[in-house]
Short mmCIF file of C-alpha atoms in Angstrom, two decimals:
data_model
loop_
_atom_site.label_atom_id
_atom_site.label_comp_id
_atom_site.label_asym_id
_atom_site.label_seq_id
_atom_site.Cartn_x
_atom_site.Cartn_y
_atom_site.Cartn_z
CA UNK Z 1 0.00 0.00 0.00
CA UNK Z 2 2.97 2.53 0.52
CA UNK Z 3 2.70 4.39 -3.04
CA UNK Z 4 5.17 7.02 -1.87
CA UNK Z 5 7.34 7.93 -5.01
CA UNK Z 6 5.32 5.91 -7.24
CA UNK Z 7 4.87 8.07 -10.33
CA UNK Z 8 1.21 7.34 -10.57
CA UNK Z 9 0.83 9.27 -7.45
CA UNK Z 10 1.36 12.53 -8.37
CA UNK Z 11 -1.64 12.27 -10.89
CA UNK Z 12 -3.88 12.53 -8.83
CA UNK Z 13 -5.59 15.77 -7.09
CA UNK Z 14 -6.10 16.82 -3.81
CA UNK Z 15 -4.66 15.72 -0.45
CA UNK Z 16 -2.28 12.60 -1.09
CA UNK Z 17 -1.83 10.29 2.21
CA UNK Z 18 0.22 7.74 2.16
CA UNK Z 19 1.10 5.00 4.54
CA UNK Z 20 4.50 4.19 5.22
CA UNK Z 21 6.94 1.87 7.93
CA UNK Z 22 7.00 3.59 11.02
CA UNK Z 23 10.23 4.28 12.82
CA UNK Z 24 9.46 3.90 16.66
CA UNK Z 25 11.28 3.58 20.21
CA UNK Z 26 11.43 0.14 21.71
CA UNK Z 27 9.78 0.72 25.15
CA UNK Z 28 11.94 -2.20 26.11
CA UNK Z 29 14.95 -0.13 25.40
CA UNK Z 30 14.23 3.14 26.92
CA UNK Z 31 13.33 4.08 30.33
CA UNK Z 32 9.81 5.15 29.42
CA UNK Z 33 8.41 6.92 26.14
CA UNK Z 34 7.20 10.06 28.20
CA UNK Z 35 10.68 10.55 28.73
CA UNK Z 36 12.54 9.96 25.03
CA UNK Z 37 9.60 12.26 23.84
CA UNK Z 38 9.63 16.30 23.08
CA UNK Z 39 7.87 19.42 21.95
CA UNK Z 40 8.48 20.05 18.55
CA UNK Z 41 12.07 21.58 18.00
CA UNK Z 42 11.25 25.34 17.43
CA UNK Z 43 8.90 25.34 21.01
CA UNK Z 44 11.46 24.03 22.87
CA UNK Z 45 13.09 26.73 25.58
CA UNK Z 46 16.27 27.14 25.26
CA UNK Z 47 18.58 26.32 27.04
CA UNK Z 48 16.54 25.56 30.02
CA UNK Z 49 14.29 23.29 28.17
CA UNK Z 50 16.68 21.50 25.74
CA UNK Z 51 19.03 20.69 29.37
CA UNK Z 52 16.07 19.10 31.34
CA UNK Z 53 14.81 16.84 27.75
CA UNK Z 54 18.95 16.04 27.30
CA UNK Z 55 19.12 14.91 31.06
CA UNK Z 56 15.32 13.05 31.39
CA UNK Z 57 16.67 10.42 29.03
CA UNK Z 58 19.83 9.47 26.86
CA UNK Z 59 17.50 8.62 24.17
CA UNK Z 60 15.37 12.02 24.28
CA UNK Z 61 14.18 12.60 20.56
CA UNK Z 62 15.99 16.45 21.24
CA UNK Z 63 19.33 14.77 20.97
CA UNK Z 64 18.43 14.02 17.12
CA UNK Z 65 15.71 17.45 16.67
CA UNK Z 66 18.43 19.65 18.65
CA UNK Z 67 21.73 18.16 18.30
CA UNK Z 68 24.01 19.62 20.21
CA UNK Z 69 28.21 20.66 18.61
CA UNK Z 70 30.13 23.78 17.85
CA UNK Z 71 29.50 24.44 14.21
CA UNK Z 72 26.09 23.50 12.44
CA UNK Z 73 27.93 20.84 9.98
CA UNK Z 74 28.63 19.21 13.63
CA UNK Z 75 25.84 19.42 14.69
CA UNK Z 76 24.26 17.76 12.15
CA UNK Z 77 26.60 14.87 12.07
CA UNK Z 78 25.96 14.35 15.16
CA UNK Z 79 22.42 13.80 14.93
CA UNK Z 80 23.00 11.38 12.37
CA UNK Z 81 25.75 9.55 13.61
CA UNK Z 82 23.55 9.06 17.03
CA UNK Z 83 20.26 8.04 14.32
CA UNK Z 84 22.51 5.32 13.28
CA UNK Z 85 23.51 3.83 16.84
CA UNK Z 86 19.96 3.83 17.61
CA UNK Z 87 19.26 2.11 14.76
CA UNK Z 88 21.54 -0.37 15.63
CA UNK Z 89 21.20 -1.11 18.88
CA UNK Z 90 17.39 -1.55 18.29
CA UNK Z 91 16.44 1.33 20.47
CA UNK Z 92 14.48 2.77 17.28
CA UNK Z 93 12.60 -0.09 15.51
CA UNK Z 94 11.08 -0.19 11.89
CA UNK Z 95 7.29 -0.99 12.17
CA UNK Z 96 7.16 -4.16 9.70
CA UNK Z 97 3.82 -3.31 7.57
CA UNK Z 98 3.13 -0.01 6.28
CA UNK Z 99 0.62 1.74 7.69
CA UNK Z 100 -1.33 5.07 8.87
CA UNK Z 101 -1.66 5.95 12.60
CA UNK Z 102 -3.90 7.28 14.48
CA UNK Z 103 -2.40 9.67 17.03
CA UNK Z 104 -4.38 11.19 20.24
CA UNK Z 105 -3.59 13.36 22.65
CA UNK Z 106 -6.17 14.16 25.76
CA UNK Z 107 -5.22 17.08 28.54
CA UNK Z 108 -6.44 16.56 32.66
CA UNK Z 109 -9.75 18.73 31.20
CA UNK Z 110 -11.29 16.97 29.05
CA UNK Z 111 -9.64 17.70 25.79
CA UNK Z 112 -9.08 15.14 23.35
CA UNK Z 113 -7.64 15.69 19.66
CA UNK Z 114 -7.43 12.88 17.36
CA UNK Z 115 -5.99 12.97 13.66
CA UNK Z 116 -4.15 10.68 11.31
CA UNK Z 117 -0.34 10.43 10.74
CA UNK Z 118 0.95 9.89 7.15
CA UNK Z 119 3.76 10.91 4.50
CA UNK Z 120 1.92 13.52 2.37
CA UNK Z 121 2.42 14.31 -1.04
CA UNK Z 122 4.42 17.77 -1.02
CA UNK Z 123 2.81 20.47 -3.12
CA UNK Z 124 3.65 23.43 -4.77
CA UNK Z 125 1.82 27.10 -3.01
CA UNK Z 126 0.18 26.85 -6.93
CA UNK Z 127 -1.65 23.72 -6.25
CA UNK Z 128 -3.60 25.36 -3.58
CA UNK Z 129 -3.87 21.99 -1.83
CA UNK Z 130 -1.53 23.20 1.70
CA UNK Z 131 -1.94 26.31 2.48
CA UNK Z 132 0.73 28.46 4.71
CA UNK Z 133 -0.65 31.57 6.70
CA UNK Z 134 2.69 32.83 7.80
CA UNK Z 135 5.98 33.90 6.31
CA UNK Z 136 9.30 31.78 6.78
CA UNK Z 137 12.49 32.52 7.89
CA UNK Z 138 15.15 31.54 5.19
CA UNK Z 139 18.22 30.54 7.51
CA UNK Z 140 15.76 28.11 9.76
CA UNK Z 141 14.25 26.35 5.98
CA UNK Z 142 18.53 25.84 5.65
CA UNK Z 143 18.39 24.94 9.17
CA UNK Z 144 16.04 22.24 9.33
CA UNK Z 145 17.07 21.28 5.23
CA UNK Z 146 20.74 20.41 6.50
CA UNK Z 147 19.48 18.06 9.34
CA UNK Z 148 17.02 16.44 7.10
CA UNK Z 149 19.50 15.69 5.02
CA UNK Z 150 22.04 14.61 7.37
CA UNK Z 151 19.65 12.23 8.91
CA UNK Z 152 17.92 10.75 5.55
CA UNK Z 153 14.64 11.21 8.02
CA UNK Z 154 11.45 13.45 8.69
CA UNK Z 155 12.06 13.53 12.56
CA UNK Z 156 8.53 14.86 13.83
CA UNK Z 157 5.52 15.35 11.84
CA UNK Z 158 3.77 18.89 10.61
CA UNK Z 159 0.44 19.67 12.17
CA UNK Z 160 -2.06 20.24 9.16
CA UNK Z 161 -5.70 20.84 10.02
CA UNK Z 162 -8.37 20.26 7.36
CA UNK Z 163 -12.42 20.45 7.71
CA UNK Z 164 -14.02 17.36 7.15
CA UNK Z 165 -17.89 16.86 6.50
CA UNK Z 166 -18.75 14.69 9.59
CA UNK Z 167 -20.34 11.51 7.06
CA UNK Z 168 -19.62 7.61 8.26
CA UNK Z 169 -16.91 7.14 5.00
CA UNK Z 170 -15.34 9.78 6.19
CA UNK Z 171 -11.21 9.77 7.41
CA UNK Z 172 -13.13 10.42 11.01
CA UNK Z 173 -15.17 7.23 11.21
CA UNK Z 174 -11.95 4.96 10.41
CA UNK Z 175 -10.43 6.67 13.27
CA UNK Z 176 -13.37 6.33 15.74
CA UNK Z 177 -13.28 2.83 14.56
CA UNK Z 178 -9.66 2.36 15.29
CA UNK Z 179 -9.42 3.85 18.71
CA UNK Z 180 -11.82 1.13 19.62
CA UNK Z 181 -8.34 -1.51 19.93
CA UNK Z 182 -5.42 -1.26 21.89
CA UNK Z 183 -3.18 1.63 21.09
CA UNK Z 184 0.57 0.65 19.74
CA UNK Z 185 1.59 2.93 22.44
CA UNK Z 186 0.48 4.84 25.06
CA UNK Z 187 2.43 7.33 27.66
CA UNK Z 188 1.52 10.84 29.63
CA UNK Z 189 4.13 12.96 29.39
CA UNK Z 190 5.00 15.78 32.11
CA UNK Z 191 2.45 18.12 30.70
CA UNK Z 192 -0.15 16.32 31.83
CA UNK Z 193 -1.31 15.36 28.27
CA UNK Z 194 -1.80 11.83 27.53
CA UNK Z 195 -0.45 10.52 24.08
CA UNK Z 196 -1.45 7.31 22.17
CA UNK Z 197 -0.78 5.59 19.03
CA UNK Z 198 -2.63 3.17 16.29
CA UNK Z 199 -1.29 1.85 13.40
CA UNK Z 200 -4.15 1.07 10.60
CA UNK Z 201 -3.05 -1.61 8.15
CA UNK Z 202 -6.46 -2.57 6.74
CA UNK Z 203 -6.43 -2.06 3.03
CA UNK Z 204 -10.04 -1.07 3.21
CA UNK Z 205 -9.33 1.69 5.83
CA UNK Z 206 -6.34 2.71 3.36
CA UNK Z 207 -8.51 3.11 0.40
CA UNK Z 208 -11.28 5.20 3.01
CA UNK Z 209 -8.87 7.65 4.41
CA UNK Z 210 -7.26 8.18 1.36
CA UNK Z 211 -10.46 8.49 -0.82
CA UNK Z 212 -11.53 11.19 1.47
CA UNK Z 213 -8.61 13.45 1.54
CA UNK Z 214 -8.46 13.41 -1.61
CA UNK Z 215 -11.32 15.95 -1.45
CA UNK Z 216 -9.84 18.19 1.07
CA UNK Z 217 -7.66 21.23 1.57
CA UNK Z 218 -5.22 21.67 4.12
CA UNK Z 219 -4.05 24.65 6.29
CA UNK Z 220 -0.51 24.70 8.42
CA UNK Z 221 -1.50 25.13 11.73
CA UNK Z 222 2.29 24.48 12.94
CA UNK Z 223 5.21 23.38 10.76
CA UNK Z 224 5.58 26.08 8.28
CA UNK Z 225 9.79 25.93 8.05
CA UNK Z 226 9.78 22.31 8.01
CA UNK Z 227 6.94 22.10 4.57
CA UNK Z 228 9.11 24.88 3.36
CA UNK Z 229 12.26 22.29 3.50
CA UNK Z 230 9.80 19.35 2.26
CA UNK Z 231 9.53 21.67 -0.88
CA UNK Z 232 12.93 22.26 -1.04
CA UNK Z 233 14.79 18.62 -0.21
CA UNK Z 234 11.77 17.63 -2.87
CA UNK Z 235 13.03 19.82 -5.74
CA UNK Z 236 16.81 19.06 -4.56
CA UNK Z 237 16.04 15.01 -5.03
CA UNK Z 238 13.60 15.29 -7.81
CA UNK Z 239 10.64 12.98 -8.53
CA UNK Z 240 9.98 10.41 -8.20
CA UNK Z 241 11.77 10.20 -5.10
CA UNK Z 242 10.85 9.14 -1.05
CA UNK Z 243 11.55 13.18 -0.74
CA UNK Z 244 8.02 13.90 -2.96
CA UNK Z 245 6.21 13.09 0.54
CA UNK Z 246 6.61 14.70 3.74
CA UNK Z 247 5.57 13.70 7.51
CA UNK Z 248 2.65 15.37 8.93
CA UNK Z 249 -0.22 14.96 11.42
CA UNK Z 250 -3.86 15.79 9.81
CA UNK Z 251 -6.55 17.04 12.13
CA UNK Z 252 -10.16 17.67 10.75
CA UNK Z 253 -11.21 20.63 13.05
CA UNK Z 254 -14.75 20.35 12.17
CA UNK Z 255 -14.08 17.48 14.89
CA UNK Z 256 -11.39 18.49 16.83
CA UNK Z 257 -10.69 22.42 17.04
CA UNK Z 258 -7.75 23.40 17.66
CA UNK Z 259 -6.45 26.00 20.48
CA UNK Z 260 -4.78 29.04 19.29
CA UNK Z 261 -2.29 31.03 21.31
CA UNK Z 262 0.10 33.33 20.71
CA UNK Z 263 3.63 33.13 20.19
CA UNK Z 264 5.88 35.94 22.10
CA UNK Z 265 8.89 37.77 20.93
CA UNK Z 266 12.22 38.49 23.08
CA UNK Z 267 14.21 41.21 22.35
CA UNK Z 268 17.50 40.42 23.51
CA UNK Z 269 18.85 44.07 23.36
CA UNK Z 270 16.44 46.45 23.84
CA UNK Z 271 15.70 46.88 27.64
CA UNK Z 272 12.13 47.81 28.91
CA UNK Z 273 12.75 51.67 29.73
CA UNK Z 274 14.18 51.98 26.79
CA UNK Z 275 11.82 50.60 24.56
CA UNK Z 276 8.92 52.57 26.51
CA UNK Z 277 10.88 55.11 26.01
CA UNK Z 278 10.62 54.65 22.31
CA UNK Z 279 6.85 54.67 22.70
CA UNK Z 280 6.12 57.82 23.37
CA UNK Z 281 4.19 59.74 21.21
CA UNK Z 282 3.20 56.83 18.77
CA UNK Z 283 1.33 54.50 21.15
CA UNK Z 284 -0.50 54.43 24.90
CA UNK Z 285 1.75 53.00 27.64
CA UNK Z 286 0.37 52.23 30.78
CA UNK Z 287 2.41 50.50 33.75
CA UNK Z 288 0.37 47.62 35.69
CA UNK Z 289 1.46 46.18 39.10
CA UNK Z 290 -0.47 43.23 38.66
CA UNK Z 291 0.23 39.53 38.08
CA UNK Z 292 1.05 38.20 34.57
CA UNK Z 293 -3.17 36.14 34.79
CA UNK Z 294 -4.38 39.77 35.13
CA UNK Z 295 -2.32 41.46 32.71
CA UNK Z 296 -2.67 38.68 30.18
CA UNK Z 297 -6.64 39.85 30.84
CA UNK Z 298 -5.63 43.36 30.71
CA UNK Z 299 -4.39 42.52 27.07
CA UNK Z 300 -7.49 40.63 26.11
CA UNK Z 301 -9.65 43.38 26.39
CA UNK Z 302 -6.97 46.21 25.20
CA UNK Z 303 -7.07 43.80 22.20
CA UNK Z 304 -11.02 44.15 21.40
CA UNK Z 305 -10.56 47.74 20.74
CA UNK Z 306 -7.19 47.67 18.94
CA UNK Z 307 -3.96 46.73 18.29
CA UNK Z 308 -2.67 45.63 21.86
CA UNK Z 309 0.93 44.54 23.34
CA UNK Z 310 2.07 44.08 27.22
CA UNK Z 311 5.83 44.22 27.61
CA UNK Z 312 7.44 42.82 30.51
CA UNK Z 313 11.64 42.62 31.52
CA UNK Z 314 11.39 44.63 34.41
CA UNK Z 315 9.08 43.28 36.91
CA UNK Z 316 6.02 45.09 36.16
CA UNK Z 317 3.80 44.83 33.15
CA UNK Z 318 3.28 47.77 30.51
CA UNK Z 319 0.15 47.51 28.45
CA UNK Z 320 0.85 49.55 25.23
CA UNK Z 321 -2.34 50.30 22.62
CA UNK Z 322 -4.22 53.03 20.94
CA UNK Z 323 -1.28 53.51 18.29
CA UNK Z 324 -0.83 56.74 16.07
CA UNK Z 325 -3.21 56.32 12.86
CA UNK Z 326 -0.76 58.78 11.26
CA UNK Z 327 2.20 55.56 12.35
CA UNK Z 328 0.41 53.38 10.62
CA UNK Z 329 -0.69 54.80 7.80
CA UNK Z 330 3.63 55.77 6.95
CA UNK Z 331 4.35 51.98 8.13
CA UNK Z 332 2.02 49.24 7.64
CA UNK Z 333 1.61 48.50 3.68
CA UNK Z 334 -1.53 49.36 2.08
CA UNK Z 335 -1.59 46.53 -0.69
CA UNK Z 336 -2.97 44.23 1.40
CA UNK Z 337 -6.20 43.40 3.16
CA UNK Z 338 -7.55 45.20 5.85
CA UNK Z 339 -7.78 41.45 8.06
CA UNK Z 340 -3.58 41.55 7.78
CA UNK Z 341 -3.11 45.20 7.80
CA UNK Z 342 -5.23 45.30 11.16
CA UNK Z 343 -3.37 42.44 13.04
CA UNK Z 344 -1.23 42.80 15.89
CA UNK Z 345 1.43 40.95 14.38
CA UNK Z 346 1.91 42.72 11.63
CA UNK Z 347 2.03 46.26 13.39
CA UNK Z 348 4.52 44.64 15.69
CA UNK Z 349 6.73 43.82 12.71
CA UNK Z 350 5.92 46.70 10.24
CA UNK Z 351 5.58 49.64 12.90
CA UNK Z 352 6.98 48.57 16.51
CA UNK Z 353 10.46 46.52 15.36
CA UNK Z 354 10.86 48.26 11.92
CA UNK Z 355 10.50 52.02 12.62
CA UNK Z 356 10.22 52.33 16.63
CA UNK Z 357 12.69 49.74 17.95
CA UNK Z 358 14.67 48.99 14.98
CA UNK Z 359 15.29 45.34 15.51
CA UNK Z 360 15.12 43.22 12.58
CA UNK Z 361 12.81 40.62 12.64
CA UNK Z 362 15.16 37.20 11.41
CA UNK Z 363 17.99 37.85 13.66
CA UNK Z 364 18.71 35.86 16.21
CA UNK Z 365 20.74 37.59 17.95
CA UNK Z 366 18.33 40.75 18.61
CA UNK Z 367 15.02 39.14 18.70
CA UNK Z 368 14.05 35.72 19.95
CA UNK Z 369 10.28 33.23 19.22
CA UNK Z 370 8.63 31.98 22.25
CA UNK Z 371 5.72 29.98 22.67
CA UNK Z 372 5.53 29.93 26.58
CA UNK Z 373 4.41 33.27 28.04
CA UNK Z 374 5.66 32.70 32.01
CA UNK Z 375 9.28 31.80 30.36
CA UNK Z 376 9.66 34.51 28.14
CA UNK Z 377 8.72 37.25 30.94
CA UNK Z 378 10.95 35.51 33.16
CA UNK Z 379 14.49 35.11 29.92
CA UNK Z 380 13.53 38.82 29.73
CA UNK Z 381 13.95 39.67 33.61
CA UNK Z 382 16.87 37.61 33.82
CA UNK Z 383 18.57 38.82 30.45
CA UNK Z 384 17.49 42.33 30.64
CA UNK Z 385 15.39 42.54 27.75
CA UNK Z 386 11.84 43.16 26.64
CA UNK Z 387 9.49 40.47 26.33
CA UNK Z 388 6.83 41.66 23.92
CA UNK Z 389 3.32 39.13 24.95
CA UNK Z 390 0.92 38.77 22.26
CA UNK Z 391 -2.61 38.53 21.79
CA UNK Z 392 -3.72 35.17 19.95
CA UNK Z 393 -5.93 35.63 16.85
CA UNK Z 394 -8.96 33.69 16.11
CA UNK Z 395 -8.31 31.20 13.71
CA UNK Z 396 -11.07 31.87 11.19
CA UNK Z 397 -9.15 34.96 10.55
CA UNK Z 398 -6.13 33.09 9.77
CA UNK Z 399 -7.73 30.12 7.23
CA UNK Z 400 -10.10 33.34 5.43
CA UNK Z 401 -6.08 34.97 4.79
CA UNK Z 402 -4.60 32.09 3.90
CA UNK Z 403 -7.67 30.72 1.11
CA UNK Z 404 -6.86 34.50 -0.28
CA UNK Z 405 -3.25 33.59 -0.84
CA UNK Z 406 -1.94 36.05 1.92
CA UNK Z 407 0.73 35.33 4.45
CA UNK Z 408 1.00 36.26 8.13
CA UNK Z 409 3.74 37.44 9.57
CA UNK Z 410 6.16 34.94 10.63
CA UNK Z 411 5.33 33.50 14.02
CA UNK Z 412 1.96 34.87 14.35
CA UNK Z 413 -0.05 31.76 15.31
CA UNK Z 414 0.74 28.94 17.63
CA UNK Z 415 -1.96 26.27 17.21
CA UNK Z 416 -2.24 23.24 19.04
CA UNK Z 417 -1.67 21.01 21.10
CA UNK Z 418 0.89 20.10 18.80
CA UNK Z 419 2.10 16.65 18.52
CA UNK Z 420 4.50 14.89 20.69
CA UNK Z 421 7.80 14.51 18.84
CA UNK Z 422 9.53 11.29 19.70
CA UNK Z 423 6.61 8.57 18.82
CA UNK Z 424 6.64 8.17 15.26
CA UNK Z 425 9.62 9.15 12.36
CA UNK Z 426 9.96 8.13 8.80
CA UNK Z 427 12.85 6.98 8.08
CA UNK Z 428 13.65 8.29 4.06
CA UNK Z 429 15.41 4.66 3.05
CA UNK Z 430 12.97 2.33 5.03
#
């Protein structure tokens, strides 16, 4: 059943899912699978974060998503050499029939998200078959490209969401179905989110899933870098090749919405007085003594009126809004929609770090991505810089740009929960 490469394949229209041999940890061989698994590589804190996932197990997925050396060739070695001895010593296992699987993961309150994991058929922006909503970051695409190829592996799966139609042929009835038997896996990780895993075999089931997606269009919710280096290892190899299909996680959010959050910036230079400082004149700044629960609420209603941002470095919390219509009007391009020219992230990058603060957005060494909002606020106290906190858009907003071809700002969105990396790779040769 694994058609991956096969030039029939690409003749076909719409969402191609294919199944494939499964590269997993032998729960024999590890400690436990909570503690070989991570957050995807661009959420995880650094280097707080990437010492405790190092340290919980000698197997921890990081080792090979956030290899560790001097220079990035190194680095990348690395990652493959330790691939290899895994390989070898049976820690990682090849799953011996091609398959789908089912992944779930369920928080302490209720909240369950199932979806299907499968190598899909890269496509070209053209195609209008995956649709981005944000803008990428060239030197991460080389980033991730050089560690893909290193490794000869898609490490941790995409999150795609799709809407399905809710009928019993649909790719959400096999999975309902499936759940119904013992998981390949199962594991809570420190989170508090439990994680398990099905494998579906059943040619039938194949032929359902796959005759369904068929009909579907898909939106990144998380993983824009790594489809950009699908696309790119894809046109490197040529077709047909293993490199025409790409690991990702489908969710049909008619069924299982997702949660959307925002993703924070850190600017590692710029301390808090002085960036208020900056401020004046061009936006509202007011200084709350509060905790970060009430100034995250503080936000959330700034935010209904306007463009809203709450800085933090300093051990108070500054709530800036009501910007200069004059500022934007000089700063935020007009060839766009009103829905992008209106969001938050996109004054932050075209107005606050472009004209006010002067940072540029891609690098690393002035401005920083986080997803967790109590760790940025505290890197920024301890590091002296500004943590700018963000207000998380509603995700209609995002799929309405993104069917109209236009791209958020990078790092605007931070759907999930996102899948565990560590339980399933695909494994380029297998």
């Amino acid at each position: 059943m694994n058609t991956a490469g096969h030039p029939e394949a690409t003749a076909r229209r719409g969402l191609e899912l294919t199944p494939f041999r499964g590269l997993r940890y032998d729960p024999d061989r590890v400690g436990s699978l909570a503690a070989v698994t991570s957050p995807p590589y661009d959420v995880v804190v650094r280097p707080d974060g990437l010492h405790q996932l190092q340290d919980s197990d000698p197997h921890n997925i990081v080792r090979l998503i956030l290899p560790q050396a001097d220079t990035p060739d190194a680095r990348n070695e690395q990652a493959a050499k330790t691939l290899r001895r895994w390989l070898s010593e049976g820690v990682l296992t090849t799953d011996r029939e091609p398959g789908l699987y089912v992944y779930e993961q369920q928080d302490g309150e209720g909240m369950i998200q199932r979806g299907v994991i499968g190598a899909l058929r890269v496509s070209d922006p053209s195609e209008g078959l995956v649709l981005p909503h944000e803008d990428v970051m060239p030197h991460v695409v080389a980033d991730r490209a050089a560690l893909m190829r290193a490794t000869s592996a898609n490490l941790e799966p995409l999150l795609l969401t799709y809407r399905g139609n809710g009928t019993t042929a649909d790719t959400s009835s096999v999975i309902e179905r499936t759940i119904e038997g013992p998981p390949l896996l199962a594991t809570t990780t420190e989170d508090g989110f439990s994680h398990r895993l099905w494998s579906i075999t059943d040619p039938a089931d194949l032929t359902r899933i796959q005759s369904d997606l068929t009909r579907r269009q898909a939106l990144i919710a998380d993983g824009h870098h790594r489809w950009a280096t699908y696309r790119r290892l894809r046109a490197e190899h040529g077709s047909p090749s293993p490199w025409d299909y790409g690991l990702v996680l489908l969710v049909d959010t008619a069924r299982y919405p997702l949660r959307v959050r925002a993703i924070h910036r850190l600017l590692h230079t710029l301390p808090v007085p002085d960036a208020v400082t900056a401020l004046d004149g061009h936006f509202r700044v007011r200084r709350l003594e509060v905790p970060l629960a009430e100034a995250l609420e503080a936000l959330a209603d700034a935010a209904c009126a306007g463009n809203a941002f709450l800085l933090a470095g300093d051990g108070s919390f500054h709530l800036v809004d009501r910007p200069d219509p004059r500022l934007l009007a000089r700063t935020v391009p007009a060839d766009r929609p009103t829905a992008w020219r209106t969001l938050d992230a996109t004054v932050l990058h075209a107005t606050l770090l472009a004209h006010v603060w002067h940072i540029p957005e891609d690098d690393p060494t002035r401005i920083a991505y986080i997803h967790d909002t109590a760790a940025t606020v505290r890197k920024a106290e301890r590091d002296g810089g500004t943590a700018v906190l963000m207000h998380p858009v509603r995700e209609d907003v995002v799929r309405d740009l993104a069917r109209q071809g236009v791209t958020m700002p990078r790092k605007s969105t931070s759907f999930g929960p996102k899948p565990a990396s560590g339980l399933v790779l695909r494994a380029l040769d297998a």
